Amino acid sequence: MKSQSDDVIANNHNIDNDGKSKKLIPPYMKTISGSFGGVVEACCLQPIDIIKTRLQLDRTVNLLQ
């Protein structure tokens, strides 16, 4: 039976719980992935935010008239 210290030692040597070695993701790939995710998020949510803001502003103008 494995102990918790065995798991810690395995994780320090990039080995998962099944005894297989893990592939490390290089830092440049993490940077590219994060940047791509940020661009996709901005492209999807910015138009929705603009529509929401315009609807909110339109409602306040109609209430004042």
XYZ file of C-alpha atoms in Angstrom:
65
model
C 0.000 0.000 0.000
C 1.307 3.441 -0.948
C 1.780 6.054 1.686
C 1.315 9.781 1.296
C 5.092 10.302 1.345
C 5.402 7.968 -1.677
C 3.014 10.214 -3.600
C 5.008 13.302 -2.655
C 8.252 11.688 -3.805
C 6.617 10.555 -7.043
C 5.267 14.047 -7.731
C 8.701 15.568 -7.151
C 10.060 13.263 -9.872
C 7.215 14.026 -12.323
C 5.663 10.574 -11.955
C 1.891 10.186 -11.631
C 0.167 7.757 -9.272
C 0.192 4.964 -11.888
C 3.971 5.021 -12.102
C 4.028 6.633 -15.556
C 6.144 9.689 -16.162
C 4.301 12.961 -16.741
C 5.069 15.255 -19.637
C 5.911 18.738 -18.471
C 4.323 21.660 -20.298
C 6.979 24.205 -21.296
C 6.486 27.785 -20.041
C 6.162 29.235 -23.552
C 3.234 26.902 -24.246
C 1.523 28.012 -21.029
C 2.020 31.642 -22.102
C 0.602 31.025 -25.570
C -2.357 29.078 -24.160
C -3.148 31.773 -21.605
C -2.908 34.523 -24.204
C -5.153 32.643 -26.620
C -7.706 32.050 -23.869
C -7.689 35.755 -22.977
C -8.256 36.787 -26.593
C -11.139 34.329 -27.021
C -12.715 35.495 -23.763
C -12.438 39.167 -24.766
C -13.895 38.528 -28.225
C -16.851 36.604 -26.796
C -17.728 38.692 -23.752
C -16.992 42.266 -24.853
C -19.910 42.453 -27.333
C -22.259 41.029 -24.689
C -21.031 43.606 -22.168
C -21.583 46.456 -24.667
C -25.151 45.278 -25.357
C -25.841 45.021 -21.619
C -24.495 48.531 -20.990
C -26.511 50.048 -23.849
C -29.684 48.379 -22.589
C -29.066 49.711 -19.089
C -28.476 53.226 -20.400
C -31.538 53.058 -22.638
C -33.766 52.068 -19.722
C -32.581 54.984 -17.564
C -33.307 57.484 -20.355
C -36.831 56.107 -20.850
C -37.582 56.394 -17.131
C -36.630 60.081 -17.061
C -38.922 61.099 -19.919
